[in-house]
Amino acid sequence: MSYLVTIGLEVHCQVKTRTKMFCACETSFGEEPNTRTCPVCLGLPGALPVLNRHAIEKTLLAGLLLDCGSPEISRWDRKSYFYPDMPKNFQTTQMDFPLCIGGSVPLYDHCYPTDARKNIARPGHKVRLNRIHLEEDVAKSTHLGNSSLIDFNRAGTPLMEIVTEPDLESAEEAGAFLRSLQMILQQGGISDADMEKGQLRCDVNISLRRKESDPLGAKIELKNLNSISAVRRAIQFETARQAVELDIGNPLFQSTWRWDDDRGETQLMRTKEDAHDYRYFPCPDLLPIVTAPILEKVRPMLTERPHERSARYEADFSVSPYDASVLSSDLPLANYFEALAATPGVPGKKAANFLLNTLLGTLNERSVAIVDSPLSPEKTGALLGLVEGGTLALSQAKEVLVVLLDAPDKDPAAVAKELGFEPADAGELDSLCDQVIAANPKQVDEIKAGNEKLLNFLTGQVMKASSSKPNPKQVTEILASKLK
């Protein structure tokens, strides 16, 4: 029997700040365990929290990027639970008055898994957000055979929780949501959102029902998801598991399951608590926040979002929608493109094609990111200028590029000359074309009969006969004009 799948996500994202949420300890990754701690983030008796203004500002800025609203007053609450990674036995968070309310995340087509991009069920879909609240992260637990180790370096790191409405319908949409959200937060300077470093984590809520008119089924929460691919695999497995249970008549109950990526299966952890089980109450140590003055401060910091940048590239540079989306998906790549497209005499579309198809490919072969490219946009622009001016063919420019990446201080024109890529004497080139046409009457007749591909053969003959290495495109144009 088929079922309708409804999915909601709870995304935990560390805010990019120098210090923790309620103390002056530095945020860090990879440091020696338990070396970035103090009485506040260790939860020692008598220690009082102090708000991190930058974390609040960045959370409100994230809300603006995601079209959220904000209440006039935002308040802090205590969420009571007992677990070794939270020694206070409560987490300082926000329950009734979060910093951000509503909003949405657009699902960018190029953020879907590669195998799902040709059959996107709901193109242009936006996932509604319920809220974004700010809280403190917990310590990191490492579970061994008969014991556990706890590192409190992460405890107290500012953590946004971004909660969606149940607006997703598949594992593919969930993956696209996480990648789209990650892109917006990274480009907005909110977070590095690196899932490998635990800066972006996700809990998934899944329920099944038979018809649209039926109420939502029991909510099953999945935890321990630390990569987009794991989220996709977990949803696919859990959806199938729930469907089998319903098919054989077993009722489903609200519960929390963990994803075991090694076994590729979900495992029951506990029946799910409701909000009242956490005994939320207002935090007596922290004053509420008036949001309006902070919003006015951060509003000028609002950056161009990926879909806005993509639309601008299409309009200003005549770039294809796909190329525009790729260019706008990575901020260093976008910055490089804009500097390259500013080269006089180089059309933006050709700059995009060379960057995506030639430069990026060559850098990828060397395992070099665009942000670490030894070749500046200005040097790449000078190389493209030689192509636009007719001095170099694109294939020749690729050879020059390889040399420039190893010797970025060299001048592109000088490298082209060293490689013998110089414009041939016009009279000599014209004479060579006449000689090749005369020496190949059979091919000439076929070209005149419509087989224009044979022009490449004649071009090759001229290139062989030339004492220099002229632009093949220029040679082909001369031959074509003579044969007309």
Short mmCIF file of N, CA and C in Angstrom, two decimals, residues 214-334:
data_model
loop_
_atom_site.label_atom_id
_atom_site.label_comp_id
_atom_site.label_asym_id
_atom_site.label_seq_id
_atom_site.Cartn_x
_atom_site.Cartn_y
_atom_site.Cartn_z
N ASP A 214 -6.33 12.73 5.62
CA ASP A 214 -6.08 12.08 6.92
C ASP A 214 -5.21 12.97 7.80
N PRO A 215 -5.37 12.89 9.11
CA PRO A 215 -4.45 13.63 9.99
C PRO A 215 -3.05 13.05 9.88
N LEU A 216 -2.06 13.84 10.27
CA LEU A 216 -0.69 13.36 10.22
C LEU A 216 -0.53 12.14 11.11
N GLY A 217 0.26 11.18 10.65
CA GLY A 217 0.49 9.97 11.43
C GLY A 217 1.41 10.24 12.61
N ALA A 218 1.72 9.20 13.36
CA ALA A 218 2.61 9.33 14.52
C ALA A 218 3.96 9.87 14.07
N LYS A 219 4.49 10.82 14.86
CA LYS A 219 5.76 11.45 14.50
C LYS A 219 6.92 10.62 15.04
N ILE A 220 7.77 10.16 14.13
CA ILE A 220 8.97 9.40 14.50
C ILE A 220 10.17 10.31 14.27
N GLU A 221 10.94 10.55 15.32
CA GLU A 221 12.10 11.43 15.22
C GLU A 221 13.38 10.60 15.05
N LEU A 222 14.20 11.02 14.10
CA LEU A 222 15.49 10.35 13.86
C LEU A 222 16.62 11.26 14.30
N LYS A 223 17.55 10.69 15.06
CA LYS A 223 18.71 11.45 15.53
C LYS A 223 20.00 10.81 15.01
N ASN A 224 21.12 11.47 15.33
CA ASN A 224 22.45 10.98 14.96
C ASN A 224 22.70 11.10 13.46
N LEU A 225 22.23 12.21 12.86
CA LEU A 225 22.41 12.42 11.42
C LEU A 225 23.42 13.55 11.22
N ASN A 226 24.60 13.20 10.72
CA ASN A 226 25.66 14.19 10.63
C ASN A 226 26.19 14.41 9.22
N SER A 227 25.41 14.00 8.21
CA SER A 227 25.76 14.32 6.83
C SER A 227 24.49 14.31 6.00
N ILE A 228 24.53 15.01 4.88
CA ILE A 228 23.34 15.08 4.02
C ILE A 228 23.03 13.70 3.44
N SER A 229 24.08 12.96 3.10
CA SER A 229 23.83 11.61 2.55
C SER A 229 23.23 10.69 3.61
N ALA A 230 23.64 10.87 4.88
CA ALA A 230 23.07 10.06 5.96
C ALA A 230 21.59 10.40 6.16
N VAL A 231 21.26 11.67 6.06
CA VAL A 231 19.85 12.08 6.17
C VAL A 231 19.02 11.40 5.09
N ARG A 232 19.54 11.38 3.89
CA ARG A 232 18.81 10.77 2.78
C ARG A 232 18.61 9.27 3.00
N ARG A 233 19.68 8.59 3.39
CA ARG A 233 19.59 7.14 3.62
C ARG A 233 18.64 6.82 4.77
N ALA A 234 18.73 7.62 5.84
CA ALA A 234 17.89 7.36 7.01
C ALA A 234 16.42 7.54 6.68
N ILE A 235 16.07 8.57 5.94
CA ILE A 235 14.67 8.81 5.57
C ILE A 235 14.16 7.68 4.69
N GLN A 236 14.97 7.26 3.73
CA GLN A 236 14.53 6.18 2.84
C GLN A 236 14.29 4.89 3.62
N PHE A 237 15.19 4.57 4.56
CA PHE A 237 15.02 3.35 5.35
C PHE A 237 13.81 3.46 6.26
N GLU A 238 13.70 4.59 6.97
CA GLU A 238 12.64 4.72 7.97
C GLU A 238 11.26 4.79 7.31
N THR A 239 11.17 5.41 6.16
CA THR A 239 9.90 5.47 5.44
C THR A 239 9.45 4.05 5.07
N ALA A 240 10.38 3.26 4.57
CA ALA A 240 10.05 1.87 4.20
C ALA A 240 9.69 1.06 5.45
N ARG A 241 10.41 1.27 6.57
CA ARG A 241 10.13 0.52 7.80
C ARG A 241 8.72 0.82 8.31
N GLN A 242 8.37 2.12 8.33
CA GLN A 242 7.04 2.48 8.83
C GLN A 242 5.94 1.93 7.92
N ALA A 243 6.19 1.95 6.62
CA ALA A 243 5.18 1.44 5.68
C ALA A 243 4.92 -0.05 5.93
N VAL A 244 5.99 -0.80 6.18
CA VAL A 244 5.83 -2.24 6.46
C VAL A 244 5.02 -2.44 7.74
N GLU A 245 5.32 -1.66 8.78
CA GLU A 245 4.59 -1.78 10.05
C GLU A 245 3.10 -1.49 9.85
N LEU A 246 2.80 -0.45 9.10
CA LEU A 246 1.40 -0.09 8.86
C LEU A 246 0.69 -1.14 8.01
N ASP A 247 1.42 -1.71 7.04
CA ASP A 247 0.82 -2.73 6.16
C ASP A 247 0.39 -3.96 6.93
N ILE A 248 1.15 -4.32 7.97
CA ILE A 248 0.80 -5.53 8.72
C ILE A 248 -0.09 -5.23 9.93
N GLY A 249 -0.50 -3.94 10.03
CA GLY A 249 -1.46 -3.58 11.06
C GLY A 249 -0.88 -3.18 12.40
N ASN A 250 0.43 -2.96 12.48
CA ASN A 250 1.04 -2.53 13.73
C ASN A 250 0.93 -1.01 13.88
N PRO A 251 0.36 -0.52 14.97
CA PRO A 251 0.27 0.94 15.14
C PRO A 251 1.64 1.53 15.43
N LEU A 252 1.83 2.79 15.01
CA LEU A 252 3.08 3.51 15.27
C LEU A 252 2.85 4.50 16.40
N PHE A 253 3.86 4.68 17.24
CA PHE A 253 3.76 5.59 18.37
C PHE A 253 4.86 6.65 18.27
N GLN A 254 4.55 7.84 18.80
CA GLN A 254 5.55 8.90 18.81
C GLN A 254 6.79 8.42 19.58
N SER A 255 7.93 8.48 18.92
CA SER A 255 9.14 7.92 19.52
C SER A 255 10.37 8.51 18.86
N THR A 256 11.51 8.26 19.48
CA THR A 256 12.80 8.74 18.97
C THR A 256 13.67 7.55 18.62
N TRP A 257 14.21 7.58 17.42
CA TRP A 257 15.07 6.51 16.92
C TRP A 257 16.43 7.11 16.55
N ARG A 258 17.46 6.31 16.61
CA ARG A 258 18.77 6.75 16.15
C ARG A 258 19.12 6.06 14.85
N TRP A 259 19.92 6.74 14.03
CA TRP A 259 20.36 6.16 12.76
C TRP A 259 21.74 5.55 12.93
N ASP A 260 21.87 4.27 12.65
CA ASP A 260 23.16 3.58 12.66
C ASP A 260 23.65 3.51 11.21
N ASP A 261 24.59 4.38 10.88
CA ASP A 261 25.03 4.48 9.48
C ASP A 261 25.81 3.24 9.05
N ASP A 262 26.50 2.60 10.00
CA ASP A 262 27.27 1.41 9.64
C ASP A 262 26.36 0.25 9.26
N ARG A 263 25.28 0.09 10.03
CA ARG A 263 24.33 -0.99 9.74
C ARG A 263 23.28 -0.58 8.72
N GLY A 264 23.13 0.73 8.51
CA GLY A 264 22.13 1.20 7.57
C GLY A 264 20.72 0.98 8.05
N GLU A 265 20.49 1.21 9.38
CA GLU A 265 19.16 0.99 9.93
C GLU A 265 18.90 1.94 11.09
N THR A 266 17.61 2.14 11.38
CA THR A 266 17.23 2.93 12.55
C THR A 266 17.01 2.01 13.74
N GLN A 267 17.28 2.56 14.95
CA GLN A 267 17.15 1.77 16.18
C GLN A 267 16.40 2.59 17.22
N LEU A 268 15.46 1.97 17.90
CA LEU A 268 14.64 2.67 18.89
C LEU A 268 15.50 3.13 20.07
N MET A 269 15.33 4.43 20.43
CA MET A 269 16.02 4.97 21.61
C MET A 269 15.05 5.10 22.78
N ARG A 270 13.90 5.75 22.55
CA ARG A 270 12.95 5.99 23.64
C ARG A 270 11.64 6.47 23.05
N THR A 271 10.59 6.38 23.84
CA THR A 271 9.35 7.04 23.44
C THR A 271 9.56 8.54 23.64
N LYS A 272 9.05 9.32 22.75
CA LYS A 272 9.36 10.75 22.69
C LYS A 272 8.70 11.53 23.82
N GLU A 273 9.50 12.40 24.44
CA GLU A 273 8.93 13.29 25.43
C GLU A 273 8.19 14.43 24.75
N ASP A 274 7.21 15.00 25.44
CA ASP A 274 6.56 16.22 24.99
C ASP A 274 7.20 17.41 25.69
N ALA A 275 6.82 18.63 25.25
CA ALA A 275 7.45 19.84 25.79
C ALA A 275 7.32 19.93 27.31
N HIS A 276 6.16 19.48 27.85
CA HIS A 276 5.97 19.63 29.29
C HIS A 276 6.92 18.74 30.09
N ASP A 277 7.45 17.69 29.43
CA ASP A 277 8.40 16.82 30.13
C ASP A 277 9.72 17.53 30.42
N TYR A 278 10.01 18.58 29.66
CA TYR A 278 11.26 19.31 29.86
C TYR A 278 11.12 20.43 30.90
N ARG A 279 9.91 20.65 31.40
CA ARG A 279 9.67 21.65 32.46
C ARG A 279 10.30 23.01 32.13
N TYR A 280 9.95 23.52 30.96
CA TYR A 280 10.44 24.85 30.57
C TYR A 280 9.96 25.91 31.56
N PHE A 281 10.84 26.85 31.89
CA PHE A 281 10.41 28.04 32.64
C PHE A 281 11.39 29.17 32.35
N PRO A 282 10.96 30.44 32.49
CA PRO A 282 11.82 31.57 32.14
C PRO A 282 13.14 31.55 32.92
N CYS A 283 14.23 31.86 32.21
CA CYS A 283 15.55 31.88 32.84
C CYS A 283 15.64 33.09 33.77
N PRO A 284 15.91 32.89 35.05
CA PRO A 284 15.97 34.02 35.98
C PRO A 284 17.27 34.82 35.91
N ASP A 285 18.27 34.30 35.17
CA ASP A 285 19.58 34.96 35.13
C ASP A 285 19.76 35.89 33.94
N LEU A 286 18.83 35.88 32.97
CA LEU A 286 19.01 36.66 31.75
C LEU A 286 17.78 37.53 31.48
N LEU A 287 18.04 38.79 31.11
CA LEU A 287 16.96 39.70 30.78
C LEU A 287 16.44 39.44 29.37
N PRO A 288 15.16 39.72 29.11
CA PRO A 288 14.64 39.61 27.74
C PRO A 288 15.36 40.59 26.81
N ILE A 289 15.22 40.36 25.49
CA ILE A 289 15.89 41.16 24.47
C ILE A 289 14.85 41.97 23.70
N VAL A 290 15.09 43.25 23.55
CA VAL A 290 14.29 44.09 22.65
C VAL A 290 14.94 43.98 21.27
N THR A 291 14.23 43.44 20.32
CA THR A 291 14.84 43.07 19.03
C THR A 291 14.98 44.23 18.05
N ALA A 292 14.10 45.25 18.11
CA ALA A 292 14.09 46.29 17.08
C ALA A 292 15.43 47.00 16.90
N PRO A 293 16.09 47.47 17.96
CA PRO A 293 17.37 48.16 17.76
C PRO A 293 18.45 47.27 17.14
N ILE A 294 18.42 45.99 17.49
CA ILE A 294 19.43 45.07 16.94
C ILE A 294 19.14 44.80 15.47
N LEU A 295 17.86 44.67 15.14
CA LEU A 295 17.49 44.47 13.73
C LEU A 295 17.93 45.65 12.87
N GLU A 296 17.75 46.86 13.38
CA GLU A 296 18.18 48.04 12.62
C GLU A 296 19.69 48.06 12.42
N LYS A 297 20.42 47.54 13.39
CA LYS A 297 21.89 47.50 13.28
C LYS A 297 22.35 46.49 12.24
N VAL A 298 21.69 45.31 12.21
CA VAL A 298 22.17 44.25 11.33
C VAL A 298 21.58 44.32 9.92
N ARG A 299 20.50 45.05 9.73
CA ARG A 299 19.86 45.08 8.41
C ARG A 299 20.82 45.53 7.31
N PRO A 300 21.69 46.54 7.54
CA PRO A 300 22.65 46.91 6.48
C PRO A 300 23.67 45.82 6.18
N MET A 301 23.80 44.83 7.05
CA MET A 301 24.75 43.74 6.82
C MET A 301 24.17 42.65 5.94
N LEU A 302 22.90 42.78 5.57
CA LEU A 302 22.22 41.76 4.78
C LEU A 302 22.91 41.62 3.42
N THR A 303 23.32 40.41 3.07
CA THR A 303 24.03 40.17 1.82
C THR A 303 23.09 39.64 0.75
N GLU A 304 23.56 39.65 -0.48
CA GLU A 304 22.82 39.09 -1.60
C GLU A 304 22.72 37.58 -1.42
N ARG A 305 21.50 37.05 -1.56
CA ARG A 305 21.30 35.62 -1.40
C ARG A 305 21.60 34.89 -2.72
N PRO A 306 21.88 33.58 -2.64
CA PRO A 306 22.29 32.86 -3.86
C PRO A 306 21.31 33.01 -5.02
N HIS A 307 19.99 32.92 -4.75
CA HIS A 307 19.04 33.02 -5.87
C HIS A 307 18.98 34.44 -6.43
N GLU A 308 19.24 35.43 -5.60
CA GLU A 308 19.28 36.81 -6.09
C GLU A 308 20.53 37.04 -6.94
N ARG A 309 21.65 36.49 -6.49
CA ARG A 309 22.89 36.62 -7.24
C ARG A 309 22.76 35.90 -8.59
N SER A 310 22.14 34.72 -8.56
CA SER A 310 21.96 33.95 -9.79
C SER A 310 21.12 34.72 -10.81
N ALA A 311 20.04 35.33 -10.35
CA ALA A 311 19.18 36.11 -11.25
C ALA A 311 19.94 37.31 -11.83
N ARG A 312 20.80 37.92 -11.01
CA ARG A 312 21.59 39.06 -11.50
C ARG A 312 22.59 38.62 -12.58
N TYR A 313 23.20 37.45 -12.41
CA TYR A 313 24.15 36.96 -13.40
C TYR A 313 23.45 36.68 -14.74
N GLU A 314 22.24 36.14 -14.65
CA GLU A 314 21.48 35.90 -15.88
C GLU A 314 21.17 37.21 -16.60
N ALA A 315 20.77 38.23 -15.83
CA ALA A 315 20.36 39.51 -16.41
C ALA A 315 21.56 40.32 -16.89
N ASP A 316 22.62 40.38 -16.08
CA ASP A 316 23.74 41.27 -16.39
C ASP A 316 24.78 40.66 -17.30
N PHE A 317 24.94 39.34 -17.25
CA PHE A 317 26.03 38.71 -18.00
C PHE A 317 25.55 37.70 -19.03
N SER A 318 24.22 37.57 -19.20
CA SER A 318 23.63 36.62 -20.17
C SER A 318 24.12 35.19 -19.94
N VAL A 319 24.34 34.86 -18.67
CA VAL A 319 24.77 33.52 -18.30
C VAL A 319 23.55 32.60 -18.25
N SER A 320 23.71 31.34 -18.63
CA SER A 320 22.59 30.40 -18.60
C SER A 320 22.13 30.19 -17.15
N PRO A 321 20.86 29.83 -16.97
CA PRO A 321 20.37 29.61 -15.60
C PRO A 321 21.20 28.59 -14.82
N TYR A 322 21.62 27.51 -15.49
CA TYR A 322 22.40 26.50 -14.78
C TYR A 322 23.76 27.06 -14.37
N ASP A 323 24.46 27.72 -15.31
CA ASP A 323 25.77 28.28 -14.98
C ASP A 323 25.66 29.35 -13.89
N ALA A 324 24.60 30.14 -13.96
CA ALA A 324 24.40 31.19 -12.94
C ALA A 324 24.21 30.57 -11.57
N SER A 325 23.48 29.45 -11.51
CA SER A 325 23.25 28.80 -10.21
C SER A 325 24.54 28.20 -9.67
N VAL A 326 25.37 27.64 -10.55
CA VAL A 326 26.65 27.08 -10.10
C VAL A 326 27.58 28.19 -9.61
N LEU A 327 27.66 29.28 -10.36
CA LEU A 327 28.53 30.39 -9.98
C LEU A 327 28.11 31.01 -8.65
N SER A 328 26.81 31.08 -8.41
CA SER A 328 26.31 31.72 -7.20
C SER A 328 26.28 30.79 -6.00
N SER A 329 26.61 29.51 -6.21
CA SER A 329 26.52 28.55 -5.12
C SER A 329 27.71 28.60 -4.18
N ASP A 330 28.79 29.24 -4.62
CA ASP A 330 30.01 29.31 -3.81
C ASP A 330 30.53 30.74 -3.85
N LEU A 331 30.66 31.37 -2.68
CA LEU A 331 31.01 32.79 -2.65
C LEU A 331 32.39 33.07 -3.23
N PRO A 332 33.45 32.32 -2.91
CA PRO A 332 34.74 32.57 -3.56
C PRO A 332 34.67 32.44 -5.09
N LEU A 333 33.89 31.46 -5.57
CA LEU A 333 33.73 31.30 -7.02
C LEU A 333 33.00 32.49 -7.61
N ALA A 334 31.95 32.96 -6.92
CA ALA A 334 31.20 34.12 -7.40
C ALA A 334 32.09 35.37 -7.44
#
